[in-house]
Every structure is written in structure tokens, then in C-alpha cells.
Short mmCIF file of C-alpha atoms in Angstrom, two decimals:
data_model
loop_
_atom_site.label_atom_id
_atom_site.label_comp_id
_atom_site.label_asym_id
_atom_site.label_seq_id
_atom_site.Cartn_x
_atom_site.Cartn_y
_atom_site.Cartn_z
CA GLU A 1 0.00 0.00 0.00
CA ASP A 2 1.30 3.43 -0.93
CA GLN A 3 2.18 5.64 2.04
CA VAL A 4 3.16 9.28 2.39
CA THR A 5 4.43 10.79 5.64
CA GLN A 6 5.01 14.50 5.98
CA SER A 7 6.99 16.30 8.67
CA PRO A 8 6.77 18.44 10.62
CA GLU A 9 2.99 18.59 11.08
CA ALA A 10 3.25 22.33 11.70
CA LEU A 11 6.02 24.85 11.19
CA ARG A 12 6.17 28.43 12.37
CA LEU A 13 8.74 30.71 10.74
CA GLN A 14 9.67 34.34 10.99
CA GLU A 15 9.45 36.22 7.72
CA GLY A 16 12.73 35.66 5.88
CA GLU A 17 13.66 32.53 7.87
CA SER A 18 14.34 29.74 5.33
CA SER A 19 13.44 26.12 6.08
CA SER A 20 12.47 22.78 4.52
CA LEU A 21 9.44 20.50 4.63
CA ASN A 22 9.91 16.75 4.35
CA CYS A 23 7.85 14.13 2.51
CA SER A 24 8.80 10.46 2.94
CA TYR A 25 7.06 8.00 0.68
CA THR A 26 6.63 4.28 0.06
CA VAL A 27 5.31 3.22 -3.31
CA SER A 28 5.90 0.04 -5.28
CA GLY A 29 6.60 1.95 -8.48
CA LEU A 30 6.67 5.74 -8.64
CA ARG A 31 5.06 7.47 -11.58
CA GLY A 32 5.28 10.91 -10.01
CA LEU A 33 5.49 12.90 -6.79
CA PHE A 34 3.45 16.06 -6.47
CA TRP A 35 3.38 19.09 -4.20
CA TYR A 36 0.22 21.06 -3.61
CA ARG A 37 -0.60 24.14 -1.55
CA GLN A 38 -3.93 24.39 0.28
CA ASP A 39 -5.36 27.54 1.83
CA PRO A 40 -8.06 27.23 4.55
CA GLY A 41 -11.46 26.38 3.10
CA LYS A 42 -10.09 25.96 -0.43
CA GLY A 43 -9.15 23.06 -2.64
CA PRO A 44 -5.47 22.17 -3.13
CA GLU A 45 -3.50 24.13 -5.73
CA PHE A 46 -0.88 22.33 -7.82
CA LEU A 47 2.74 23.42 -7.37
CA PHE A 48 5.21 20.84 -8.74
CA THR A 49 5.63 17.43 -10.33
CA LEU A 50 8.81 15.40 -9.83
CA TYR A 51 9.38 12.16 -11.72
CA SER A 52 12.84 10.83 -10.90
CA ALA A 53 15.50 10.97 -8.19
CA GLY A 54 17.75 13.98 -8.55
CA GLU A 55 15.10 16.12 -10.20
CA GLU A 56 14.50 19.66 -8.92
CA LYS A 57 11.79 22.21 -9.68
CA GLU A 58 11.62 25.89 -8.62
CA LYS A 59 8.91 28.48 -8.43
CA GLU A 60 9.49 31.84 -6.80
CA ARG A 61 10.62 31.11 -3.19
CA LEU A 62 9.89 27.37 -3.42
CA LYS A 63 12.16 24.57 -4.59
CA ALA A 64 11.20 20.90 -4.61
CA THR A 65 13.73 18.05 -4.73
CA LEU A 66 13.36 14.29 -4.98
CA THR A 67 15.35 11.26 -3.83
CA LYS A 68 14.38 7.59 -4.00
CA LYS A 69 12.75 7.75 -0.57
CA GLU A 70 11.80 11.34 0.09
CA SER A 71 11.13 14.78 -1.24
CA PHE A 72 11.89 18.17 0.24
CA LEU A 73 10.15 21.47 -0.27
CA HIS A 74 12.62 24.24 0.45
CA ILE A 75 11.25 27.67 1.25
CA THR A 76 13.70 30.53 0.89
CA ALA A 77 13.06 33.85 2.65
CA PRO A 78 9.34 33.13 3.16
CA LYS A 79 6.70 35.85 3.29
CA PRO A 80 3.41 35.85 5.24
CA GLU A 81 1.53 35.04 2.02
CA ASP A 82 3.36 31.70 1.90
CA SER A 83 1.34 30.62 4.96
CA ALA A 84 -0.71 27.56 3.96
CA THR A 85 -0.81 23.78 4.29
CA TYR A 86 1.59 22.07 1.90
CA LEU A 87 0.54 18.63 0.72
CA CYS A 88 2.71 15.94 -0.83
CA ALA A 89 1.20 13.17 -2.97
CA VAL A 90 2.46 10.16 -4.94
CA GLN A 91 1.09 8.43 -7.99
CA ALA A 92 1.95 4.79 -8.63
CA ASN A 93 2.81 3.50 -12.06
CA GLU A 94 0.68 1.06 -14.03
CA TYR A 95 2.74 -1.92 -12.89
CA SER A 96 2.11 -1.42 -9.18
CA GLY A 97 -1.22 -3.23 -9.08
CA ALA A 98 -2.96 -0.25 -7.57
CA GLY A 99 -5.03 2.23 -9.52
CA SER A 100 -2.66 4.31 -11.55
CA TYR A 101 -4.76 7.45 -11.71
CA GLN A 102 -5.23 8.04 -8.01
CA LEU A 103 -2.98 10.18 -5.88
CA THR A 104 -2.08 9.17 -2.32
CA PHE A 105 -1.70 12.29 -0.18
CA GLY A 106 0.11 12.90 3.08
CA LYS A 107 -1.52 14.78 5.94
CA GLY A 108 0.32 17.97 5.06
CA THR A 109 2.54 20.49 6.83
CA LYS A 110 0.83 23.62 8.09
CA LEU A 111 3.21 26.54 7.55
CA SER A 112 2.77 29.84 9.35
CA VAL A 113 5.02 32.77 8.42
CA ILE A 114 5.02 35.53 11.00
CA PRO A 115 5.76 39.13 9.89
CA ASP B 1 -12.17 29.33 -18.08
CA THR B 2 -13.77 29.63 -14.66
CA GLY B 3 -12.07 26.64 -13.06
CA VAL B 4 -13.71 23.64 -11.41
CA SER B 5 -17.09 24.49 -9.93
CA GLN B 6 -18.80 22.58 -7.12
CA ASP B 7 -22.31 22.87 -5.76
CA PRO B 8 -23.48 23.20 -3.06
CA ARG B 9 -20.55 24.62 -1.12
CA HIS B 10 -22.10 23.62 2.19
CA LYS B 11 -24.70 20.99 3.06
CA ILE B 12 -26.11 20.16 6.48
CA THR B 13 -28.26 17.07 6.66
CA LYS B 14 -29.69 14.65 9.17
CA ARG B 15 -28.40 11.13 9.50
CA GLY B 16 -30.16 8.77 7.13
CA GLN B 17 -30.90 11.37 4.45
CA ASN B 18 -29.51 11.23 0.91
CA VAL B 19 -27.33 14.02 -0.46
CA THR B 20 -26.02 14.80 -3.93
CA PHE B 21 -23.08 16.97 -4.95
CA ARG B 22 -22.41 18.34 -8.41
CA CYS B 23 -19.09 19.10 -10.07
CA ASP B 24 -18.50 21.00 -13.30
CA PRO B 25 -14.91 20.45 -14.48
CA ILE B 26 -12.80 22.71 -16.66
CA SER B 27 -14.40 22.35 -20.08
CA GLU B 28 -11.52 20.80 -22.02
CA HIS B 29 -10.58 18.36 -19.26
CA ASN B 30 -11.72 14.78 -19.90
CA ARG B 31 -10.51 13.39 -16.56
CA LEU B 32 -12.54 13.94 -13.40
CA TYR B 33 -11.81 12.84 -9.83
CA TRP B 34 -13.61 12.85 -6.50
CA TYR B 35 -11.65 13.04 -3.25
CA ARG B 36 -12.77 13.32 0.37
CA GLN B 37 -10.90 15.31 3.02
CA THR B 38 -11.46 15.38 6.77
CA LEU B 39 -9.95 17.85 9.22
CA GLY B 40 -6.20 17.43 9.59
CA GLN B 41 -5.96 14.82 6.86
CA GLY B 42 -4.91 14.89 3.24
CA PRO B 43 -7.43 14.26 0.47
CA GLU B 44 -8.46 10.60 0.07
CA PHE B 45 -9.23 9.23 -3.40
CA LEU B 46 -12.80 8.12 -4.03
CA THR B 47 -13.27 7.63 -7.76
CA TYR B 48 -12.04 8.61 -11.24
CA PHE B 49 -13.74 9.14 -14.60
CA GLN B 50 -12.26 9.39 -18.06
CA ASN B 51 -14.97 10.99 -20.17
CA GLU B 52 -18.16 9.18 -19.08
CA ALA B 53 -16.45 5.95 -18.01
CA GLN B 54 -15.80 5.34 -14.31
CA LEU B 55 -12.37 3.68 -14.48
CA GLU B 56 -11.31 3.54 -10.84
CA LYS B 57 -13.12 3.34 -7.54
CA SER B 58 -11.54 3.21 -4.09
CA ARG B 59 -11.76 -0.16 -2.35
CA LEU B 60 -12.71 1.78 0.76
CA LEU B 61 -15.77 3.33 -0.88
CA SER B 62 -19.01 2.19 0.69
CA ASP B 63 -21.89 0.95 -1.48
CA ARG B 64 -23.82 3.98 -0.21
CA PHE B 65 -21.65 6.16 -2.46
CA SER B 66 -22.31 6.40 -6.17
CA ALA B 67 -20.93 8.71 -8.81
CA GLU B 68 -21.94 9.41 -12.38
CA ARG B 69 -20.66 11.48 -15.24
CA PRO B 70 -23.31 11.41 -17.97
CA LYS B 71 -22.11 12.56 -21.38
CA GLY B 72 -18.61 13.10 -20.01
CA SER B 73 -19.34 16.60 -18.77
CA PHE B 74 -20.48 17.37 -15.21
CA SER B 75 -20.43 14.73 -12.50
CA THR B 76 -22.59 13.96 -9.49
CA LEU B 77 -21.66 12.21 -6.26
CA GLU B 78 -24.57 10.79 -4.26
CA ILE B 79 -24.38 9.54 -0.70
CA GLN B 80 -27.34 7.47 0.44
CA ARG B 81 -28.40 6.98 4.06
CA THR B 82 -25.79 9.40 5.36
CA GLU B 83 -23.89 8.64 8.55
CA GLN B 84 -22.04 11.01 10.88
CA GLY B 85 -18.76 9.55 9.62
CA ASP B 86 -19.57 10.91 6.16
CA SER B 87 -19.02 14.47 7.42
CA ALA B 88 -16.13 15.80 5.36
CA MET B 89 -15.11 18.09 2.51
CA TYR B 90 -15.85 16.48 -0.85
CA LEU B 91 -13.39 17.72 -3.45
CA CYS B 92 -13.74 17.42 -7.19
CA ALA B 93 -10.77 17.79 -9.52
CA SER B 94 -10.17 17.60 -13.24
CA SER B 95 -7.15 17.18 -15.48
CA TYR B 96 -6.13 16.82 -19.10
CA PRO B 97 -3.71 14.19 -20.39
CA PRO B 98 -0.81 13.70 -20.26
CA GLU B 99 -0.47 15.51 -16.92
CA GLY B 100 -2.06 12.77 -14.83
CA GLY B 101 -1.04 14.16 -11.47
CA GLU B 102 -1.56 17.85 -12.11
CA LEU B 103 -5.08 18.16 -10.81
CA PHE B 104 -7.20 21.29 -10.77
CA PHE B 105 -9.37 21.18 -7.66
CA GLY B 106 -12.62 22.92 -6.97
CA GLU B 107 -13.28 24.64 -3.67
CA GLY B 108 -15.14 21.62 -2.34
CA SER B 109 -18.54 20.79 -0.91
CA ARG B 110 -18.57 20.60 2.88
CA LEU B 111 -20.99 18.02 4.30
CA THR B 112 -22.12 18.04 7.92
CA VAL B 113 -24.25 15.09 9.05
CA LEU B 114 -26.12 15.69 12.30
#
């Protein structure tokens, strides 16, 4: 069974204080790993897709990286508007035996950036 | 393009009643998904449609849940004989191949079962 574990559950940063969020995953065959951002009362918003170990993606103050067992979301010099819950999800490939179109999400990391 | 639209946004019902949620995906997206999210948890997959065909359904999905997507456009999710454990946010998402994991989510329909 695919599993995604995110840490920490909550993170409180001062504005400008860089940090990283962790996503550890177990999947029989990885098709892709995804990062989403979710604001309170809203649906998740897509951020990044990573397909293979060593891959990196960047968007503004966010950078996502991938190894064979985990992914990191690095936040550089965060601003209060970066406050949200960040969700990690994996998608198994068609050879895993599980449905290949479903995403398995972690519980998320709730990030608060204090001015 | 107005994004994924869900209706109603909030529904309060009594235990044992039936409820139905509607989702209108982004018009050119042929893939549609339903997820459920409870407080403090990540979204949990329920079911997936490609056009009008329901191709995947969670093994955890009770027989009280049914989803349709007639004509491959909007979709409905019906919950029969609701239970308090059904209280959750029901999220609809759509996507267009080949980006299978890049989902566009709606704002969700929040269900409260009393």
C-alpha cells in the first residue's frame, strides 16, 4: 500500500527565515510525486511534479527536490503570504497493481510565516 | 475558463438522508476525480472518470456512495443513508492528459451530518 508521511505537522517561521518540509514515501513503483498548496477552506492548488531521483523544480521562493525515498520542499526567505498547508502526494505507475490514476496524499505540513 | 465548480458549497443534513453533490470540471478536461478530506488529513481518493467511463473506484468506498458522469461533462456524487462519519469536505478535480497528477481542484462541498 502506498504511504506518504510529511513532517513536521506544523512549522512556524519568521518572515525571511528559510526552512524545509519533508515528505517520505513508500510506493511500489513511482510514476510521479506532487506538491500542492492548500489555503483554509479551499481546494489544493498544484505546485510541482517530480518524476525521478535527482530532479529539482523551482517556483518563486519554493524549490522541490526528490530522492528515491523522500522529497523536500525548500522555502527561501518566506513571506506571510506563503502561509498555507503544503501537501505531498504520490502516484503509482501502471505496474504497481494499484489504480494508476489516483494520488495518495500525506496529511500535510501547516506553515505559518510571522511578519 | 472559470475553473472547477462545485455545488453546493455547504450541506447540512440529518443522519439517514440522501445528499447529492455536483461538479463542473474545466471544459476541455476529460478526466474527473472525487476526493474526500477530513480535518487534519490529506485528500483521500474516491473515484475517477475518463470521459463518461468510471475507471477507478476506491476499495474503501461504501456501497452507499455512487458517482456518475453522464455525457462526459459534469459529475454527481450521491451519498445514500448518510452517517455522521460521512461528514467531510468532498473535493472534485479535473485534469487533461498527459499531466495525470496535475489536478485542478474545486473549492469543495462541505458536508455536515447531524
